[in-house]
CSV table of C-alpha atoms in Angstrom, one decimal:
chain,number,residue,atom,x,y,z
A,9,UNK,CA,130.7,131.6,95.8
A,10,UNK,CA,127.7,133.2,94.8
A,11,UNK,CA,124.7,130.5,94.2
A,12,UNK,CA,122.1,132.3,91.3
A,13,UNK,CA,118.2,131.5,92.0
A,14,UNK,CA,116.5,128.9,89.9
A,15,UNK,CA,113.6,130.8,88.8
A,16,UNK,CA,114.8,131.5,84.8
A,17,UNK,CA,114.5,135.1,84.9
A,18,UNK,CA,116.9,135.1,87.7
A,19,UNK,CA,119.9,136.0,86.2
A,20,UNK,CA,122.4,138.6,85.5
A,21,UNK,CA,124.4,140.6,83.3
A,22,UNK,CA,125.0,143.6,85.2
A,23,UNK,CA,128.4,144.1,87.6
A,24,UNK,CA,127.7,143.4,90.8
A,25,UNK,CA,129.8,144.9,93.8
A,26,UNK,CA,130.1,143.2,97.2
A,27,UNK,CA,130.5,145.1,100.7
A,28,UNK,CA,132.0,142.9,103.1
A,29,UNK,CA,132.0,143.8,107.0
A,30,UNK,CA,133.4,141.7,109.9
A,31,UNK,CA,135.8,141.3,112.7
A,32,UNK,CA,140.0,141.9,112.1
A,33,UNK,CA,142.2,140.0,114.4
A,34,UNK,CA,142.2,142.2,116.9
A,35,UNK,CA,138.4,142.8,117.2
A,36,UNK,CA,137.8,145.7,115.6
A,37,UNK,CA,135.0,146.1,112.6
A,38,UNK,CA,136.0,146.9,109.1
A,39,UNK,CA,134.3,146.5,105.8
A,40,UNK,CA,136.0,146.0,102.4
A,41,UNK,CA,134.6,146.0,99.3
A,42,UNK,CA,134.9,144.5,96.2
A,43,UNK,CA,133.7,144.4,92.6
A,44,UNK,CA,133.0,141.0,90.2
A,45,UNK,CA,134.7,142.6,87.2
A,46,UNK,CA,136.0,139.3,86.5
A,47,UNK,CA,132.6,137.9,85.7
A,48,UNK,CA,131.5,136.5,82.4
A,49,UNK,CA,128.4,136.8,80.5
A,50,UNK,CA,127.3,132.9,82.1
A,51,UNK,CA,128.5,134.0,85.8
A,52,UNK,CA,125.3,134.3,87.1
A,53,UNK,CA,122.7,132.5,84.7
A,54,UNK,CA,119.6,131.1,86.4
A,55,UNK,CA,120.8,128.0,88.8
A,56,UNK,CA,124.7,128.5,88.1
A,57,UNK,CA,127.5,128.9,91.0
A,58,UNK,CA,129.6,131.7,90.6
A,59,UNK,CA,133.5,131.1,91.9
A,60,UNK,CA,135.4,134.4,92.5
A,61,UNK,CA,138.8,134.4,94.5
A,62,UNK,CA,139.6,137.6,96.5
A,63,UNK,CA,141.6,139.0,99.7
A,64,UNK,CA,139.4,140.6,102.1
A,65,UNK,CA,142.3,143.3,103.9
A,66,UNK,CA,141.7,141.8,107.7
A,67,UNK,CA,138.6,140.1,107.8
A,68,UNK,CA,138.8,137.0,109.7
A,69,UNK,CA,135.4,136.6,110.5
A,70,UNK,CA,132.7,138.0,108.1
A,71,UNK,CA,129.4,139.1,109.7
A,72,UNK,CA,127.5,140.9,106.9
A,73,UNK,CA,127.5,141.1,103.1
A,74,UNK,CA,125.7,143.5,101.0
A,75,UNK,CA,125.2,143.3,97.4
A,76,UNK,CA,124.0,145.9,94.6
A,77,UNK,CA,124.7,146.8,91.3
A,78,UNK,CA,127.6,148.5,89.9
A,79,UNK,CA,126.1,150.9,87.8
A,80,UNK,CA,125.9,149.3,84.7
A,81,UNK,CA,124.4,150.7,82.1
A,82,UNK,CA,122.2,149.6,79.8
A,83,UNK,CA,123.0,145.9,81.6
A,84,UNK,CA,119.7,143.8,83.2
A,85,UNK,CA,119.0,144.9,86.7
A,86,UNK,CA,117.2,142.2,88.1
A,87,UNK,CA,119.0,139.4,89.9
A,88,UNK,CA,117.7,136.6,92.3
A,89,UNK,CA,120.3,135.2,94.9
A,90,UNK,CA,120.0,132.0,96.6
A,91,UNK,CA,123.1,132.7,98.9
A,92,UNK,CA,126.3,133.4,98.7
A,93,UNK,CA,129.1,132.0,100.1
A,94,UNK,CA,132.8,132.9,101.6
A,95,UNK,CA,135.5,130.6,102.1
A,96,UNK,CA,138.2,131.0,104.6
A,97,UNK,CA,141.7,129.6,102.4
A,98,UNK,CA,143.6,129.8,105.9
A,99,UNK,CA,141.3,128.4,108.1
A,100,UNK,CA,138.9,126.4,105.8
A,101,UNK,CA,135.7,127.7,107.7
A,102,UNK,CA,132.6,128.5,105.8
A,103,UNK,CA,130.3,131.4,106.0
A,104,UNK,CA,126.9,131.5,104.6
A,105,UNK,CA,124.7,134.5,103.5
A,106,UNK,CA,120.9,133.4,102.4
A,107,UNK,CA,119.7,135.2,99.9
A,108,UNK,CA,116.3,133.8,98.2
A,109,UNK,CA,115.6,138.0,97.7
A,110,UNK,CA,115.2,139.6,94.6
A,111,UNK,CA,117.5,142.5,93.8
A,112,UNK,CA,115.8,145.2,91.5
A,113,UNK,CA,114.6,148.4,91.4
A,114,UNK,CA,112.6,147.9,94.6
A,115,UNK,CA,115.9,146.8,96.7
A,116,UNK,CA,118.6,148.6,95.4
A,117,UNK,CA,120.9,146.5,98.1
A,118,UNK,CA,120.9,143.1,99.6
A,119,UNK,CA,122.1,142.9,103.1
A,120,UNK,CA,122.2,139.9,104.8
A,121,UNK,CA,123.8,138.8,108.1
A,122,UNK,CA,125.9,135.7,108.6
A,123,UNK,CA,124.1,132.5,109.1
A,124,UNK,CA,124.5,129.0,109.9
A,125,UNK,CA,122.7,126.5,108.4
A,126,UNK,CA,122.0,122.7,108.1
A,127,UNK,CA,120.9,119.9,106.3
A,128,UNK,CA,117.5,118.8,105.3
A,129,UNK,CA,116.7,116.0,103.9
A,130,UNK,CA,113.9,115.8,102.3
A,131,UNK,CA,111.1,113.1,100.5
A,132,UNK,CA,108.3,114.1,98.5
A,133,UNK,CA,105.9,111.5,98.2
A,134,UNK,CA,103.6,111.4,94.9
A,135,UNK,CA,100.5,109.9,95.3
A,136,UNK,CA,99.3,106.6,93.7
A,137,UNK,CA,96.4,107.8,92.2
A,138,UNK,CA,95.6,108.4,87.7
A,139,UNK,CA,97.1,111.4,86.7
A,140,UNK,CA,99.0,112.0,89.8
A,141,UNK,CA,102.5,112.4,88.3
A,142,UNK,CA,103.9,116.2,87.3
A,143,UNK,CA,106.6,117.9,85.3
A,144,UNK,CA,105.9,121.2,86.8
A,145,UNK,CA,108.7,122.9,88.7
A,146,UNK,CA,107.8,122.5,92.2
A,147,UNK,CA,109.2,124.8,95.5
A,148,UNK,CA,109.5,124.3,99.1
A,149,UNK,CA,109.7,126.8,102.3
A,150,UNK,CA,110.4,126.2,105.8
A,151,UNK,CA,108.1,127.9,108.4
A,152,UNK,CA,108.9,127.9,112.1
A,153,UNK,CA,106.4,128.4,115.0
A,154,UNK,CA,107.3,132.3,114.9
A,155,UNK,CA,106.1,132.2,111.2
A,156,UNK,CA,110.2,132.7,110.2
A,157,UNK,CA,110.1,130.8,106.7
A,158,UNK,CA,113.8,129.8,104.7
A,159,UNK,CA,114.1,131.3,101.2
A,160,UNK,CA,112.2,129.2,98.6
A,161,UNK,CA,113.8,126.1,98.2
A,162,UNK,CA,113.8,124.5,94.0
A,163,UNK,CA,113.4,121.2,94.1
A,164,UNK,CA,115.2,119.7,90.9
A,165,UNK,CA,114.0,115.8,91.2
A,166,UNK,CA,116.0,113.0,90.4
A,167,UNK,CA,113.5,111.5,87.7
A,168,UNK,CA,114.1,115.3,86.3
A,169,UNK,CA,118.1,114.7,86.3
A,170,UNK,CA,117.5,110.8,84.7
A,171,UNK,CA,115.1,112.3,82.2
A,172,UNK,CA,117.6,114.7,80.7
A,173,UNK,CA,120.2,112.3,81.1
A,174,UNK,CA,118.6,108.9,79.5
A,175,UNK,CA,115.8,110.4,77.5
A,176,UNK,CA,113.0,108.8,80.1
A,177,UNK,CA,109.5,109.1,79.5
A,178,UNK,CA,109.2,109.8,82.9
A,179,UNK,CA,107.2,112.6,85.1
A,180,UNK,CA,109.8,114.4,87.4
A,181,UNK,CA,107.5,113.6,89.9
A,182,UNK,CA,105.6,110.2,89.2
A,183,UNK,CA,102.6,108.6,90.4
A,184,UNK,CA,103.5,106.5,93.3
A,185,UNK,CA,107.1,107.7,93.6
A,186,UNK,CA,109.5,109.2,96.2
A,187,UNK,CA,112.0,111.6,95.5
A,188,UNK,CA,114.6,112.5,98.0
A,189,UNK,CA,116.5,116.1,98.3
A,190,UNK,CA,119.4,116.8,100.4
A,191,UNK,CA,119.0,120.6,100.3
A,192,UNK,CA,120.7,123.1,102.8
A,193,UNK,CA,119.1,126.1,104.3
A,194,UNK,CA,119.2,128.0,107.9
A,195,UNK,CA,117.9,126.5,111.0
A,196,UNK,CA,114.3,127.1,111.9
A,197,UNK,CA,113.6,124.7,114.6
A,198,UNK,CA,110.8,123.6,114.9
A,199,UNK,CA,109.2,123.7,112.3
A,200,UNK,CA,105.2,124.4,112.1
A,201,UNK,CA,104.7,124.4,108.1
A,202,UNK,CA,105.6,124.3,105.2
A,203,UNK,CA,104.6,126.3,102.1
A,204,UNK,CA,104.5,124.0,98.8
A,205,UNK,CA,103.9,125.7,95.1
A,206,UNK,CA,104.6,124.8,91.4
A,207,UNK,CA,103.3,126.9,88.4
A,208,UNK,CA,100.5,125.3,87.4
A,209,UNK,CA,101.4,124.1,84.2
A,210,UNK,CA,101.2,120.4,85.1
A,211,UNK,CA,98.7,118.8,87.9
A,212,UNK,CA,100.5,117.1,90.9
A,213,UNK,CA,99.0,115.6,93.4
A,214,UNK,CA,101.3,115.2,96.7
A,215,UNK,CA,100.6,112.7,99.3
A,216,UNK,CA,103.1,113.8,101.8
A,217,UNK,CA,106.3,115.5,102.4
A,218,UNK,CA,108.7,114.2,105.0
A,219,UNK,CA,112.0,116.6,106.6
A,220,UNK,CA,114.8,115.3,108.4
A,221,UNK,CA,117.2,117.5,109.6
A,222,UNK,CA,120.7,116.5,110.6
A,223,UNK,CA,121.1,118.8,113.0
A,224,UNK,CA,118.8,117.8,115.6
A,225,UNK,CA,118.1,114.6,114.1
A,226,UNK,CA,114.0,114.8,114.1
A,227,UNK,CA,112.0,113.8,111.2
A,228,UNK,CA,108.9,116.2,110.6
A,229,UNK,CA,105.8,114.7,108.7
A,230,UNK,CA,103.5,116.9,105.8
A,231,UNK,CA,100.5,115.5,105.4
A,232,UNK,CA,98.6,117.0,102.2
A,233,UNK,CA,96.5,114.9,100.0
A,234,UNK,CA,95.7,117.3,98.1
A,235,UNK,CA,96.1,118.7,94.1
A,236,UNK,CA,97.8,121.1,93.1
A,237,UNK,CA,96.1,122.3,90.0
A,238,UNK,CA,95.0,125.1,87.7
A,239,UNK,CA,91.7,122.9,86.7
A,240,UNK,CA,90.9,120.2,89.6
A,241,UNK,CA,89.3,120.6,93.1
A,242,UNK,CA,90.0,124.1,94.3
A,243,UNK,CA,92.8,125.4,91.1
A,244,UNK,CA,95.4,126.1,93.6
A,245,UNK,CA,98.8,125.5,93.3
A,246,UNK,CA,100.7,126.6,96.1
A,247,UNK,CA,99.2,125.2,100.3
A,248,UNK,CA,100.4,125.6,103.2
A,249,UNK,CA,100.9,122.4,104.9
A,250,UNK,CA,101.0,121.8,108.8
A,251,UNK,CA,103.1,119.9,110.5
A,252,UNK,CA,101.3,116.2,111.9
A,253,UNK,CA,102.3,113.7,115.0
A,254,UNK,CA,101.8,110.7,113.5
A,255,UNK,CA,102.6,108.9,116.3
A,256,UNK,CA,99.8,110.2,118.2
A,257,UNK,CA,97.3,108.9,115.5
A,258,UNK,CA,94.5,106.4,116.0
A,259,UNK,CA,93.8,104.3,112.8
A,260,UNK,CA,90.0,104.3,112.0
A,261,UNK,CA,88.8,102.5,109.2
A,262,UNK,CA,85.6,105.0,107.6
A,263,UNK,CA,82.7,103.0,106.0
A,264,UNK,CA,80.8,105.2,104.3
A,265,UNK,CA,77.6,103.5,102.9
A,266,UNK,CA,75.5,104.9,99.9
A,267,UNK,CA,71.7,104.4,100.1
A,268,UNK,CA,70.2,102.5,97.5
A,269,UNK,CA,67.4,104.6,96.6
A,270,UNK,CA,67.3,105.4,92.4
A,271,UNK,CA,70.1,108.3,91.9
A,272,UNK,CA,71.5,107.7,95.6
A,273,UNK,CA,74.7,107.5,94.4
A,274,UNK,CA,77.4,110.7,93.5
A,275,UNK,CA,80.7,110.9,91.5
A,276,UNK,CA,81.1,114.8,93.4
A,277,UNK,CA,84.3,114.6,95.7
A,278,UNK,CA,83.3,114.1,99.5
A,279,UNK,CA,84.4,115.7,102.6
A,280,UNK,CA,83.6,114.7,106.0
A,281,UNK,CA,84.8,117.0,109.4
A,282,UNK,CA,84.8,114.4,112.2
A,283,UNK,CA,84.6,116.0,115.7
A,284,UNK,CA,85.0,113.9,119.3
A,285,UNK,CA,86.9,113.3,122.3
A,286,UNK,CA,90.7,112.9,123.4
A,287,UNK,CA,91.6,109.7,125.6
A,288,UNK,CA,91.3,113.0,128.1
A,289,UNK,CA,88.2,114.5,127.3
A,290,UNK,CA,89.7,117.1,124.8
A,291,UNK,CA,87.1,118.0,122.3
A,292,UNK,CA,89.2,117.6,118.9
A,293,UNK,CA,87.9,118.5,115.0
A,294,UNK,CA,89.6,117.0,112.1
A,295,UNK,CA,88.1,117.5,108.1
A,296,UNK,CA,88.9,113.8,106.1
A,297,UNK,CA,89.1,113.7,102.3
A,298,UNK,CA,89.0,110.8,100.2
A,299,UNK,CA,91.2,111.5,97.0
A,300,UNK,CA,92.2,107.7,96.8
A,301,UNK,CA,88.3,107.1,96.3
A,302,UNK,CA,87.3,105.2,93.0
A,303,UNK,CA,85.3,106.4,90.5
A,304,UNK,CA,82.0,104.5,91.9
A,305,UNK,CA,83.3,104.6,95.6
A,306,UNK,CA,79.7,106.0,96.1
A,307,UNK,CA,77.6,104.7,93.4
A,308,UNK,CA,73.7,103.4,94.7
A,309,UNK,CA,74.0,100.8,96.8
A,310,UNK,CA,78.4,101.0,97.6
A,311,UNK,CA,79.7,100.4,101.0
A,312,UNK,CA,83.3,101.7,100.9
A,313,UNK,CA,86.0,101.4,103.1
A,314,UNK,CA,88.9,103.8,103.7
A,315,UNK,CA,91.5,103.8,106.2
A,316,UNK,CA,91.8,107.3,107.8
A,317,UNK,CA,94.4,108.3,111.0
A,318,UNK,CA,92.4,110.5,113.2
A,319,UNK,CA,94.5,112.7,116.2
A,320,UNK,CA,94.0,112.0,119.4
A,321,UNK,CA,90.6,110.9,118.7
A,322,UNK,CA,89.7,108.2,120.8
A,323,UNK,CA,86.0,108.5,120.2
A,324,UNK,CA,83.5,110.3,117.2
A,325,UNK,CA,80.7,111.7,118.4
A,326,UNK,CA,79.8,114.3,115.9
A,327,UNK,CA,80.4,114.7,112.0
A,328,UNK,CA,79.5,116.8,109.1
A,329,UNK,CA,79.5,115.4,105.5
A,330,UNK,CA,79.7,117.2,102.6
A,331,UNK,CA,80.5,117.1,99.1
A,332,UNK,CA,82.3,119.3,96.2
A,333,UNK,CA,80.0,119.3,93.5
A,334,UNK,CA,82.5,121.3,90.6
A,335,UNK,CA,82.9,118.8,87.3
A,336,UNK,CA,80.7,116.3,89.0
A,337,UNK,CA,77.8,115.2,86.7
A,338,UNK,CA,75.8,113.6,89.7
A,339,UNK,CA,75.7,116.1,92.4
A,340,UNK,CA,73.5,114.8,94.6
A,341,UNK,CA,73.5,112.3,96.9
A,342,UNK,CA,71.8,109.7,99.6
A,343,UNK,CA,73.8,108.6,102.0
A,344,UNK,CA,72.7,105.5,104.4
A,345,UNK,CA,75.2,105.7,107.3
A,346,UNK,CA,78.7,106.4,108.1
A,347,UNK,CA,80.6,103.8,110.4
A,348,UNK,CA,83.6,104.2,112.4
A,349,UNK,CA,85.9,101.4,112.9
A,350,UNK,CA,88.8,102.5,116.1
A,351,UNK,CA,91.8,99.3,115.6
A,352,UNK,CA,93.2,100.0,118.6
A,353,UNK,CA,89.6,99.4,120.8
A,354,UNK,CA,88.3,97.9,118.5
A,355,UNK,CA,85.1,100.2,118.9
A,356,UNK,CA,82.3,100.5,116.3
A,357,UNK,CA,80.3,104.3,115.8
A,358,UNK,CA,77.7,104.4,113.5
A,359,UNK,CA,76.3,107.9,112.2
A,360,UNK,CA,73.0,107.4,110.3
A,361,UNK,CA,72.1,110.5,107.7
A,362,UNK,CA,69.5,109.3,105.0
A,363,UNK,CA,69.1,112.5,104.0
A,364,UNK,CA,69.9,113.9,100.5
A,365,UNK,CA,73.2,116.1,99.9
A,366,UNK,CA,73.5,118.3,97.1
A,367,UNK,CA,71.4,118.8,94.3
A,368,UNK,CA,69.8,121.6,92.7
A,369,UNK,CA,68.1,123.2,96.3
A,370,UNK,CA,69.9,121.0,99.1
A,371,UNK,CA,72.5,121.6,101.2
A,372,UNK,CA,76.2,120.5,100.1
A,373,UNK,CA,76.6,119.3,103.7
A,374,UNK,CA,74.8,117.8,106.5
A,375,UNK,CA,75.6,117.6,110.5
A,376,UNK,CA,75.0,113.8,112.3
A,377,UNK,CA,75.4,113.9,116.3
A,378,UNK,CA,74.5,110.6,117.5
A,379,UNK,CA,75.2,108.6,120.1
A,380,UNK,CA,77.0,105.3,118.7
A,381,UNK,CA,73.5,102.9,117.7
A,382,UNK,CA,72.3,99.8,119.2
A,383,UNK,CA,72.9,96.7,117.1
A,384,UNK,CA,69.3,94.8,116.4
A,385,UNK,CA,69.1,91.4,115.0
A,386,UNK,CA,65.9,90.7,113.2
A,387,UNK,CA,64.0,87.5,112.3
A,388,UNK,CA,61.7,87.6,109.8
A,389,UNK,CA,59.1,84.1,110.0
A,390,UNK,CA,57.4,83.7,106.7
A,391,UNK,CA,53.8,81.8,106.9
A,392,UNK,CA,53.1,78.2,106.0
A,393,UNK,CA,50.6,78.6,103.9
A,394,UNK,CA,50.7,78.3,100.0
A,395,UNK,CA,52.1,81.1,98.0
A,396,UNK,CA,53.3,82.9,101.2
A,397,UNK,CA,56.8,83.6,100.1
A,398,UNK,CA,58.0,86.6,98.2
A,399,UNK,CA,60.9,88.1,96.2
A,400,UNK,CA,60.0,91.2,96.9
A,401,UNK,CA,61.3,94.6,98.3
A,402,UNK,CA,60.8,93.9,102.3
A,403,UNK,CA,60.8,97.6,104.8
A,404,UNK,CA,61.3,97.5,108.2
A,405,UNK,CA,60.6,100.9,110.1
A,406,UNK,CA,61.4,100.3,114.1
A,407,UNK,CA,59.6,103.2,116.1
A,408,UNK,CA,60.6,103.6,119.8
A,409,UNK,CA,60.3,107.1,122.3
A,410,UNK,CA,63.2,108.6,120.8
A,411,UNK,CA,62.0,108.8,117.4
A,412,UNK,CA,62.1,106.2,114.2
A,413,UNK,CA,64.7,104.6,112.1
A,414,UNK,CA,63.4,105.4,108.6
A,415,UNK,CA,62.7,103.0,106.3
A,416,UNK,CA,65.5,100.0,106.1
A,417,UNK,CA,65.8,97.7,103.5
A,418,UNK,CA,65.9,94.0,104.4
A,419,UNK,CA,67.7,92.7,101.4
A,420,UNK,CA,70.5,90.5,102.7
A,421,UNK,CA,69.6,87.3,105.1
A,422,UNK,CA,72.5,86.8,107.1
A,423,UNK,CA,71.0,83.0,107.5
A,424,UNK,CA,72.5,80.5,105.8
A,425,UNK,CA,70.1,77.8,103.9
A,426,UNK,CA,71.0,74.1,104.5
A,427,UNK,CA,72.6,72.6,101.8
A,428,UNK,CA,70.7,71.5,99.1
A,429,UNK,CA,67.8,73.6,99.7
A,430,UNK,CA,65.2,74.6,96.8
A,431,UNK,CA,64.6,77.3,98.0
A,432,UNK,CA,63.5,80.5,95.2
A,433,UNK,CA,62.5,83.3,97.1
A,434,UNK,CA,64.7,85.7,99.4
A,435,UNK,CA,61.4,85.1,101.9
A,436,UNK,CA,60.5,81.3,101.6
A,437,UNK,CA,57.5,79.1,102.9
């Protein structure tokens, strides 16, 4: 069986000749060879499996195959395999030759070893997001801890399949969806990475991609949250991806806070690198990007929540915010504080900036390392005296040996007034 790559200009019209070289029965290495002169003109079209039935003279267990041209003239020279496969009639047992290798004029000859392989199943996740959803063809290579990655593997999604099948106005993968793959490749455990790509030609943007493989049952977890794009955030379209122990994730919840100065507020897409310590004392640095932010997550005046999974990290103590001001029309921006909310200990960080981001001469980012900030309640007594209350905008500046707060705003009592109170201004008589 020989399995023709997906890519469409993968195909084949030459004659192909096969070397085959194993063990005979009683040990010994021979080779036989063979030539697909049986082949039509659709044998090995882009994504096809080719079927060819052949004695190989005492060959009872194949250890190589190499493939090459036949010399035919004035045929097209370029084929991609996928693999190839040879089936044992006797003894029903199954060898398999990866290809994923282009043979042209550069390599004259594929020769690949034996290999065995397993299952991986596969889900792509799709983020929920506008405009998440693609049509573009989309690939997928394994990459182990020695940097060993599989062949490319085409993954043809289901929506895809239902599309052709039922006329579907449908991306092949949609906003919000998950699309599984049962696809089969060598074993490369552990695996480290993956390398994801499409072509371009439609944006996607992936939340995660999850790998089970059968054989030693362990599930492997892709975070990406990111685009993959010819015109949004960075125009690439093929990452590399590392692999992520979500079980050794802390859930924060990150509150970042816009100031509510005129023009504080920024439609630029934010970054923020988050630095701290381990539950052991192990500095760790993670970078947190917000891609399921709204368009006025950080208009003047927003406090916005998002909940982030941070490594290990029992503790902030340092971060760096920044911002990517391509296609943004406001690329500046003030921001008041972030705030750090740990679920498991329930702990509370605050990082104060007040500083501006961006903009025609500042910097794009900006580095906080505070220690966690004191909670102060403050009551404001107006006077008793006629006229002595005020709507207006109220600044508290709190000065102590270790510097100043800046200016805050006091614009929201947290003390109730008794019901049925008269009461018109924010600071009463």
């Amino acid at each position: 069986l020989l399995y023709t790559g997906e890519d469409r200009n993968a195909g084949t019209d030459s004659l192909l000749r096969l070397v085959v070289s194993g063990k005979s029965p009683s040990g010994q290495l021979v080779e036989d060879t063979v030539v697909l002169h049986d082949a039509t003109p659709d044998s090995f079209k882009p994504g096809k499996v080719a079927q060819f039935d052949r004695s190989l003279l005492a060959i009872v267990q194949p250890e190589r195959l190499q493939i090459s041209f036949a010399n035919d003239k004035g045929a097209k020279n370029n084929y991609l395999l996928d693999r190839a496969e040879l089936l044992n009639r006797v003894s029903n047992e199954r060898f398999t030759f990866y290809g994923g290798r282009w043979l042209d004029g550069a390599a004259s000859t594929l020769d690949l070893p034996v290999a065995q392989s397993t299952i991986y199943n596969i889900s792509v996740h799709t983020s929920n997001m506008k405009h998440s959803g693609s049509n573009a063809p989309v690939s997928l290579t394994l990459i182990n801890a020695e940097g060993v990655g599989s062949r490319p593997l085409r993954l043809v999604s289901n929506a895809k399949r239902r599309q052709s099948l039922l006329g579907a106005q449908k991306k092949a993968f949609d906003k919000g969806t998950v699309e599984t793959f049962a696809l089969e490749a060598e074993p490369l455990e552990p695996l480290t990475k993956i390398r994801v790509s499409t072509d371009g030609s439609d944006g996607w943007h992936l939340d995660k991609v999850e790998i089970r493989s059968e054989r030693s049952s362990k599930t492997y977890v892709f975070p990406c949250h990111r685009w993959f794009s010819r015109d949004k955030e960075d125009n690439l379209f093929e990452r590399e991806i590392d692999v992520r122990d979500v079980s050794r994730e802390i859930p924060y919840t990150v509150t970042i806070v816009t100031s509510n100065d005129k023009d504080a507020g920024t439609d630029a897409a934010p970054w923020l690198q988050v630095t701290g310590k381990s539950a052991t004392g192990e500095e760790r640095s993670e970078t947190l990007r917000f891609w399921d932010a709204e368009p006025d997550s950080f208009a003047k005046s927003k406090e916005t929540a998002f909940t982030r999974g941070l490594l290990d990290m029992a503790k902030p103590h340092r971060i760096r915010l920044g911002i990517d001001t391509k296609a943004a029309k406001n690329t500046s921006w003030l921001v008041d504080r972030v705030v750090f909310h740990n679920a498991l200990s329930n702990d509370t960080t605050t990082f104060v900036l007040r500083e501006w981001i961006g903009g025609k001469d500042g910097p794009t980012s900006r580095e906080v390392a505070l220690d966690p900030l004191e909670m102060y309640h403050v009551s404001v007594r107006t006077g008793d005296v006629p006229n002595a209350g005020t709507n207006a905008r109220i600044l508290l500046q709190l000065t102590g040996a270790k510097g100043t707060t800046g200016e805050v705003a006091l614009d929201q009592s947290t003390l109730h007034r008794p019901a049925g109170s008269k009461a018109r201004d924010l600071f009463e008589r």
